[in-house]
């Protein structure tokens, strides 16, 4: 507090008094005794008041406004007690700071961008639906490091593990079917690239989320062997099979009519990968189901958030104590003036 800050009259505004936290609010009960104290005070004053018998004519007995001044010392003393009670209640303000942290989880997302991800059984298509839920998933994390791998006939790392979620979502936005020219679905290669990105991670929890709509048809690494390698690095694997069975819309023909293709998906490989990775397998057939799966994974893989709370408390009782002392000294001074005349009318 600045040396002269106590001089401000703002300390006596109702707004300022309401803003305080009071360490000893029980002191305020003393204010209920004030009427009784005043009554006793007046009675004692009446009983002990000295009088002087004088003879005056009725016309010489006049009331003077100056006589009101005799109440000033009593008012000042009453204000002194009020200020001392405010100081005893110990007004203060507390600024609580919360520091949150978590050990964090390392998560690698593997997204299939093969040609079949253009199928429109999801809106607007499978890839765009996957990108939407991936973005929402990223923004819902706290201090986790997340990386991104895309794959079709080959697999490559789109983003290393990072906690810069805005940058990561930029990478997700830029995913398209032209990133990899080679056709096919290299699931084993994608798992291997993801494992390579996470193998030096010191995180206690490492998670891989694999999203694909097809069987392994490309790459030179068997998906099962790649999953066993990931398991050796304690990486948990969730697999998501995306797409409906049967006829599904896939673009338009020469006349602008919706074209349908027959879609099948062998779940065996993806189920086996999830089993080896001690994760779970999910099958989704629409946008809502895909969102629900990512929400479920988000709940499964939440790191415990710990927090420290710091309280920065500032006391303001000195303001009222200083004012109380000043008024008390003023009261003592007035006791020696004509205002506190021993003879009171």
Tab-separated table of C-alpha atoms in Angstrom:
chain	number	residue	atom	x	y	z
A	1	UNK	CA	0.000	0.000	0.000
A	2	UNK	CA	1.313	3.459	-0.875
A	3	UNK	CA	2.229	5.674	2.070
A	4	UNK	CA	-0.582	8.170	1.423
A	5	UNK	CA	-3.195	5.763	0.073
A	6	UNK	CA	-5.021	5.685	3.409
A	7	UNK	CA	-5.935	9.375	2.926
A	8	UNK	CA	-8.467	8.507	0.213
A	9	UNK	CA	-12.126	8.671	1.236
A	10	UNK	CA	-12.861	5.690	-1.032
A	11	UNK	CA	-12.212	3.422	1.976
A	12	UNK	CA	-15.521	4.571	3.482
A	13	UNK	CA	-17.728	3.943	0.444
A	14	UNK	CA	-20.243	1.109	0.629
A	15	UNK	CA	-18.814	-0.395	-2.571
A	16	UNK	CA	-15.327	-0.672	-1.040
A	17	UNK	CA	-16.601	-2.134	2.231
A	18	UNK	CA	-18.602	-4.757	0.308
A	19	UNK	CA	-15.540	-5.775	-1.707
A	20	UNK	CA	-13.612	-6.892	1.384
A	21	UNK	CA	-13.327	-10.341	2.861
A	22	UNK	CA	-13.420	-10.131	6.663
A	23	UNK	CA	-11.114	-12.365	8.691
A	24	UNK	CA	-13.107	-11.906	11.922
A	25	UNK	CA	-16.690	-10.988	10.936
A	26	UNK	CA	-17.892	-11.895	14.437
A	27	UNK	CA	-16.603	-8.479	15.522
A	28	UNK	CA	-19.534	-6.865	13.712
A	29	UNK	CA	-21.889	-8.195	16.395
A	30	UNK	CA	-20.458	-5.459	18.615
A	31	UNK	CA	-22.388	-2.919	16.536
A	32	UNK	CA	-25.618	-4.341	17.970
A	33	UNK	CA	-24.442	-3.186	21.400
A	34	UNK	CA	-24.002	0.416	20.257
A	35	UNK	CA	-27.595	1.552	21.061
A	36	UNK	CA	-27.295	0.097	24.574
A	37	UNK	CA	-23.896	1.747	25.079
A	38	UNK	CA	-25.300	5.099	23.925
A	39	UNK	CA	-28.248	4.772	26.275
A	40	UNK	CA	-26.026	3.973	29.274
A	41	UNK	CA	-23.686	6.772	28.239
A	42	UNK	CA	-26.534	9.319	28.160
A	43	UNK	CA	-27.859	8.169	31.548
A	44	UNK	CA	-24.449	8.432	33.185
A	45	UNK	CA	-23.926	11.821	31.577
A	46	UNK	CA	-27.260	13.032	32.965
A	47	UNK	CA	-26.508	11.743	36.443
A	48	UNK	CA	-22.979	13.145	36.644
A	49	UNK	CA	-23.610	16.418	34.842
A	50	UNK	CA	-22.652	19.388	37.002
A	51	UNK	CA	-25.015	22.309	37.288
A	52	UNK	CA	-24.651	25.879	38.422
A	53	UNK	CA	-27.574	27.769	39.875
A	54	UNK	CA	-27.864	31.245	38.393
A	55	UNK	CA	-30.630	33.784	38.316
A	56	UNK	CA	-31.638	34.976	34.842
A	57	UNK	CA	-34.725	36.587	33.486
A	58	UNK	CA	-36.728	34.621	30.942
A	59	UNK	CA	-35.819	37.013	28.145
A	60	UNK	CA	-32.105	36.320	28.738
A	61	UNK	CA	-32.493	32.558	28.294
A	62	UNK	CA	-31.819	31.964	24.608
A	63	UNK	CA	-30.758	28.852	22.641
A	64	UNK	CA	-27.603	29.212	20.578
A	65	UNK	CA	-26.579	26.985	17.640
A	66	UNK	CA	-23.076	26.963	19.088
A	67	UNK	CA	-24.350	24.684	21.844
A	68	UNK	CA	-24.581	21.860	19.292
A	69	UNK	CA	-20.794	21.792	19.172
A	70	UNK	CA	-20.729	20.090	22.562
A	71	UNK	CA	-21.883	16.869	20.813
A	72	UNK	CA	-18.920	16.884	18.412
A	73	UNK	CA	-16.462	15.123	20.797
A	74	UNK	CA	-19.003	12.372	21.486
A	75	UNK	CA	-19.610	11.853	17.763
A	76	UNK	CA	-15.858	11.718	17.117
A	77	UNK	CA	-15.425	9.163	19.912
A	78	UNK	CA	-18.255	7.070	18.455
A	79	UNK	CA	-16.597	7.159	15.021
A	80	UNK	CA	-13.299	6.165	16.635
A	81	UNK	CA	-14.872	3.037	18.118
A	82	UNK	CA	-16.489	2.238	14.755
A	83	UNK	CA	-13.151	2.474	12.926
A	84	UNK	CA	-11.421	0.350	15.568
A	85	UNK	CA	-14.084	-2.335	15.159
A	86	UNK	CA	-13.569	-2.290	11.376
A	87	UNK	CA	-9.835	-2.719	11.936
A	88	UNK	CA	-10.418	-5.596	14.380
A	89	UNK	CA	-12.649	-7.364	11.805
A	90	UNK	CA	-9.534	-7.309	9.602
A	91	UNK	CA	-10.651	-6.371	6.087
A	92	UNK	CA	-8.623	-8.037	3.351
A	93	UNK	CA	-8.668	-9.023	-0.285
A	94	UNK	CA	-7.530	-12.383	-1.592
A	95	UNK	CA	-6.282	-13.066	-5.092
A	96	UNK	CA	-6.410	-16.837	-5.606
A	97	UNK	CA	-4.223	-18.272	-8.339
A	98	UNK	CA	-4.662	-21.801	-9.662
A	99	UNK	CA	-1.768	-23.569	-11.368
A	100	UNK	CA	-2.820	-26.653	-13.328
A	101	UNK	CA	-0.588	-29.252	-14.814
A	102	UNK	CA	-0.671	-32.834	-16.008
A	103	UNK	CA	1.927	-35.375	-16.962
A	104	UNK	CA	0.240	-35.475	-20.364
A	105	UNK	CA	-0.409	-38.188	-22.897
A	106	UNK	CA	1.282	-38.720	-26.252
A	107	UNK	CA	-1.268	-39.426	-28.981
A	108	UNK	CA	-0.598	-40.247	-32.626
A	109	UNK	CA	-3.527	-40.115	-35.067
A	110	UNK	CA	-3.258	-42.249	-38.213
A	111	UNK	CA	-5.743	-41.151	-40.912
A	112	UNK	CA	-6.451	-43.041	-44.103
A	113	UNK	CA	-6.527	-40.781	-47.210
A	114	UNK	CA	-6.922	-43.515	-49.810
A	115	UNK	CA	-9.342	-43.074	-52.727
A	116	UNK	CA	-12.174	-44.911	-50.986
A	117	UNK	CA	-12.246	-42.193	-48.294
A	118	UNK	CA	-14.037	-40.060	-50.936
A	119	UNK	CA	-17.147	-42.237	-50.542
A	120	UNK	CA	-20.117	-40.114	-49.464
A	121	UNK	CA	-21.863	-42.355	-46.945
A	122	UNK	CA	-20.543	-39.734	-44.473
A	123	UNK	CA	-21.188	-36.039	-44.982
A	124	UNK	CA	-19.619	-34.568	-47.035
A	125	UNK	CA	-17.382	-37.639	-47.368
A	126	UNK	CA	-15.432	-40.012	-45.133
A	127	UNK	CA	-12.213	-37.997	-45.068
A	128	UNK	CA	-13.860	-34.644	-44.299
A	129	UNK	CA	-15.904	-36.275	-41.524
A	130	UNK	CA	-12.689	-37.739	-40.073
A	131	UNK	CA	-10.985	-34.336	-40.245
A	132	UNK	CA	-13.888	-32.680	-38.393
A	133	UNK	CA	-13.812	-35.077	-35.447
A	134	UNK	CA	-10.011	-34.996	-35.371
A	135	UNK	CA	-10.040	-31.189	-35.037
A	136	UNK	CA	-12.589	-31.299	-32.221
A	137	UNK	CA	-10.643	-34.047	-30.495
A	138	UNK	CA	-7.431	-32.007	-30.610
A	139	UNK	CA	-9.013	-28.854	-29.169
A	140	UNK	CA	-10.511	-30.842	-26.306
A	141	UNK	CA	-7.118	-31.991	-24.984
A	142	UNK	CA	-5.037	-30.353	-22.264
A	143	UNK	CA	-1.231	-30.330	-22.395
A	144	UNK	CA	-1.116	-33.589	-24.368
A	145	UNK	CA	1.256	-33.964	-27.293
A	146	UNK	CA	-0.495	-35.056	-30.482
A	147	UNK	CA	0.991	-36.097	-33.797
A	148	UNK	CA	-0.442	-36.949	-37.207
A	149	UNK	CA	0.298	-39.613	-39.828
A	150	UNK	CA	-1.527	-39.895	-43.159
A	151	UNK	CA	-1.448	-42.931	-45.401
A	152	UNK	CA	-2.774	-44.501	-48.573
A	153	UNK	CA	-0.370	-46.565	-50.707
A	154	UNK	CA	2.437	-45.136	-48.530
A	155	UNK	CA	2.561	-43.538	-45.124
A	156	UNK	CA	4.322	-40.447	-43.904
A	157	UNK	CA	4.357	-38.239	-40.847
A	158	UNK	CA	2.241	-35.125	-41.322
A	159	UNK	CA	3.099	-33.663	-37.882
A	160	UNK	CA	5.411	-34.774	-35.059
A	161	UNK	CA	4.145	-34.880	-31.495
A	162	UNK	CA	3.256	-31.328	-30.533
A	163	UNK	CA	1.159	-29.385	-28.031
A	164	UNK	CA	0.653	-26.522	-30.500
A	165	UNK	CA	-2.945	-27.424	-31.250
A	166	UNK	CA	-3.617	-24.517	-33.610
A	167	UNK	CA	-0.679	-25.545	-35.790
A	168	UNK	CA	-1.782	-29.171	-35.673
A	169	UNK	CA	-5.303	-28.256	-36.777
A	170	UNK	CA	-3.770	-26.341	-39.671
A	171	UNK	CA	-2.072	-29.568	-40.757
A	172	UNK	CA	-5.394	-31.393	-40.424
A	173	UNK	CA	-7.159	-28.744	-42.524
A	174	UNK	CA	-4.612	-29.209	-45.315
A	175	UNK	CA	-5.093	-32.974	-45.581
A	176	UNK	CA	-6.302	-33.953	-49.048
A	177	UNK	CA	-6.169	-36.888	-51.443
A	178	UNK	CA	-3.249	-35.435	-53.409
A	179	UNK	CA	-0.733	-35.696	-50.555
A	180	UNK	CA	0.205	-39.257	-51.583
A	181	UNK	CA	0.161	-40.343	-55.219
A	182	UNK	CA	0.510	-44.086	-54.675
A	183	UNK	CA	-2.841	-45.822	-54.330
A	184	UNK	CA	-3.725	-48.522	-51.806
A	185	UNK	CA	-4.023	-48.762	-48.038
A	186	UNK	CA	-0.716	-49.257	-46.201
A	187	UNK	CA	-1.977	-49.841	-42.647
A	188	UNK	CA	1.198	-51.632	-41.520
A	189	UNK	CA	3.405	-48.804	-42.798
A	190	UNK	CA	1.228	-46.213	-41.023
A	191	UNK	CA	1.584	-48.034	-37.679
A	192	UNK	CA	5.339	-48.311	-38.204
A	193	UNK	CA	5.697	-44.573	-38.942
A	194	UNK	CA	3.597	-43.718	-35.893
A	195	UNK	CA	5.650	-46.044	-33.705
A	196	UNK	CA	8.864	-44.495	-34.974
A	197	UNK	CA	7.577	-41.052	-33.964
A	198	UNK	CA	6.689	-42.273	-30.473
A	199	UNK	CA	9.503	-44.673	-29.668
A	200	UNK	CA	11.594	-42.069	-27.872
A	201	UNK	CA	8.640	-40.672	-25.952
A	202	UNK	CA	9.036	-40.663	-22.159
A	203	UNK	CA	5.319	-40.275	-21.530
A	204	UNK	CA	3.751	-42.863	-19.232
A	205	UNK	CA	0.801	-43.170	-21.612
A	206	UNK	CA	1.197	-43.496	-25.385
A	207	UNK	CA	-1.853	-43.891	-27.605
A	208	UNK	CA	-2.339	-44.517	-31.299
A	209	UNK	CA	-5.685	-43.933	-33.046
A	210	UNK	CA	-5.937	-45.665	-36.436
A	211	UNK	CA	-8.818	-44.682	-38.722
A	212	UNK	CA	-9.269	-46.576	-41.989
A	213	UNK	CA	-11.969	-47.870	-44.326
A	214	UNK	CA	-10.111	-50.720	-45.950
A	215	UNK	CA	-7.844	-53.738	-45.680
A	216	UNK	CA	-4.061	-53.559	-45.862
A	217	UNK	CA	-3.324	-53.592	-49.596
A	218	UNK	CA	0.002	-51.765	-49.828
A	219	UNK	CA	3.256	-51.206	-48.023
A	220	UNK	CA	6.007	-53.644	-47.149
A	221	UNK	CA	5.182	-54.121	-43.448
A	222	UNK	CA	2.563	-56.543	-42.190
A	223	UNK	CA	0.001	-54.769	-39.958
A	224	UNK	CA	0.146	-57.477	-37.291
A	225	UNK	CA	3.939	-57.301	-37.039
A	226	UNK	CA	3.716	-53.485	-36.924
A	227	UNK	CA	1.154	-53.714	-34.097
A	228	UNK	CA	3.424	-56.075	-32.136
A	229	UNK	CA	6.276	-53.608	-32.582
A	230	UNK	CA	4.076	-50.784	-31.263
A	231	UNK	CA	3.102	-52.939	-28.292
A	232	UNK	CA	6.797	-53.447	-27.514
A	233	UNK	CA	6.997	-49.678	-26.983
A	234	UNK	CA	3.898	-49.786	-24.716
A	235	UNK	CA	1.709	-48.002	-27.268
A	236	UNK	CA	-2.016	-48.581	-26.873
A	237	UNK	CA	-3.874	-48.798	-30.199
A	238	UNK	CA	-7.492	-47.872	-30.917
A	239	UNK	CA	-8.745	-48.854	-34.366
A	240	UNK	CA	-11.776	-47.342	-36.100
A	241	UNK	CA	-13.342	-48.971	-39.153
A	242	UNK	CA	-15.259	-46.309	-41.079
A	243	UNK	CA	-17.954	-46.976	-43.691
A	244	UNK	CA	-21.236	-48.745	-44.391
A	245	UNK	CA	-21.653	-52.152	-45.976
A	246	UNK	CA	-23.432	-52.524	-49.303
A	247	UNK	CA	-24.144	-49.891	-51.905
A	248	UNK	CA	-22.772	-46.455	-50.991
A	249	UNK	CA	-22.749	-43.143	-52.935
A	250	UNK	CA	-19.472	-42.349	-54.673
A	251	UNK	CA	-19.511	-39.236	-56.837
A	252	UNK	CA	-21.634	-38.692	-59.929
A	253	UNK	CA	-21.801	-40.270	-63.365
A	254	UNK	CA	-21.582	-38.524	-66.764
A	255	UNK	CA	-25.202	-37.345	-66.511
A	256	UNK	CA	-24.790	-35.860	-62.993
A	257	UNK	CA	-26.596	-38.707	-61.265
A	258	UNK	CA	-25.314	-40.138	-57.987
A	259	UNK	CA	-23.130	-43.152	-58.606
A	260	UNK	CA	-23.225	-46.086	-56.201
A	261	UNK	CA	-20.514	-48.646	-55.553
A	262	UNK	CA	-20.473	-51.853	-53.547
A	263	UNK	CA	-18.546	-51.462	-50.299
A	264	UNK	CA	-17.199	-54.240	-48.089
A	265	UNK	CA	-14.830	-54.079	-45.141
A	266	UNK	CA	-12.930	-56.916	-43.538
A	267	UNK	CA	-12.774	-56.029	-39.838
A	268	UNK	CA	-10.472	-58.908	-38.913
A	269	UNK	CA	-7.165	-57.077	-39.277
A	270	UNK	CA	-8.293	-53.939	-37.452
A	271	UNK	CA	-9.767	-56.014	-34.618
A	272	UNK	CA	-6.521	-57.976	-34.281
A	273	UNK	CA	-4.451	-54.755	-34.216
A	274	UNK	CA	-6.594	-53.338	-31.396
A	275	UNK	CA	-6.305	-56.610	-29.487
A	276	UNK	CA	-2.512	-56.652	-29.775
A	277	UNK	CA	-2.360	-52.962	-28.793
A	278	UNK	CA	-4.562	-53.519	-25.705
A	279	UNK	CA	-7.008	-50.948	-27.052
A	280	UNK	CA	-10.477	-51.220	-28.571
A	281	UNK	CA	-11.972	-51.690	-32.010
A	282	UNK	CA	-14.876	-49.524	-33.224
A	283	UNK	CA	-17.061	-49.762	-36.310
A	284	UNK	CA	-18.851	-46.568	-37.366
A	285	UNK	CA	-21.296	-45.985	-40.215
A	286	UNK	CA	-22.216	-42.288	-39.924
A	287	UNK	CA	-20.912	-38.930	-38.708
A	288	UNK	CA	-22.623	-39.103	-35.323
A	289	UNK	CA	-21.202	-42.539	-34.531
A	290	UNK	CA	-17.712	-41.333	-35.470
A	291	UNK	CA	-18.057	-38.331	-33.153
A	292	UNK	CA	-19.211	-40.571	-30.317
A	293	UNK	CA	-16.196	-42.859	-30.739
A	294	UNK	CA	-13.747	-39.963	-30.509
A	295	UNK	CA	-15.614	-38.630	-27.456
A	296	UNK	CA	-15.321	-42.078	-25.885
A	297	UNK	CA	-11.589	-42.295	-26.584
A	298	UNK	CA	-11.240	-38.762	-25.209
A	299	UNK	CA	-12.810	-39.935	-21.918
A	300	UNK	CA	-10.732	-43.130	-21.792
A	301	UNK	CA	-7.436	-41.324	-22.249
A	302	UNK	CA	-7.791	-38.361	-19.912
A	303	UNK	CA	-4.697	-37.622	-17.834
A	304	UNK	CA	-5.297	-36.624	-14.239
A	305	UNK	CA	-5.111	-32.843	-13.960
A	306	UNK	CA	-3.397	-31.705	-10.781
A	307	UNK	CA	-3.467	-28.195	-9.413
A	308	UNK	CA	-1.821	-25.938	-6.888
A	309	UNK	CA	-3.749	-23.058	-5.379
A	310	UNK	CA	-1.968	-19.947	-4.192
A	311	UNK	CA	-3.650	-17.264	-2.090
A	312	UNK	CA	-2.203	-13.786	-2.176
A	313	UNK	CA	-3.875	-11.964	0.737
A	314	UNK	CA	-3.564	-8.210	1.351
A	315	UNK	CA	-4.723	-6.696	4.648
A	316	UNK	CA	-6.344	-3.250	4.842
A	317	UNK	CA	-6.991	-2.973	8.597
A	318	UNK	CA	-4.169	-0.420	8.906
A	319	UNK	CA	-6.236	2.115	6.926
A	320	UNK	CA	-9.042	2.085	9.505
A	321	UNK	CA	-6.623	1.839	12.415
A	322	UNK	CA	-4.803	4.995	11.268
A	323	UNK	CA	-8.059	6.902	10.856
A	324	UNK	CA	-9.241	5.659	14.249
A	325	UNK	CA	-6.050	6.851	15.923
A	326	UNK	CA	-6.337	10.274	14.246
A	327	UNK	CA	-9.921	10.711	15.439
A	328	UNK	CA	-8.972	9.579	18.951
A	329	UNK	CA	-6.195	12.176	19.115
A	330	UNK	CA	-8.663	14.760	17.824
A	331	UNK	CA	-11.096	13.778	20.582
A	332	UNK	CA	-8.360	14.216	23.202
A	333	UNK	CA	-7.548	17.623	21.746
A	334	UNK	CA	-11.166	18.770	21.869
A	335	UNK	CA	-11.375	17.755	25.519
A	336	UNK	CA	-9.123	20.725	26.252
A	337	UNK	CA	-11.185	23.295	24.341
A	338	UNK	CA	-14.354	25.262	25.002
A	339	UNK	CA	-16.314	22.657	23.010
A	340	UNK	CA	-16.000	20.202	25.905
A	341	UNK	CA	-16.882	22.747	28.600
A	342	UNK	CA	-17.345	21.152	31.972
A	343	UNK	CA	-20.568	23.078	32.417
A	344	UNK	CA	-23.061	22.030	29.765
A	345	UNK	CA	-26.442	23.613	29.377
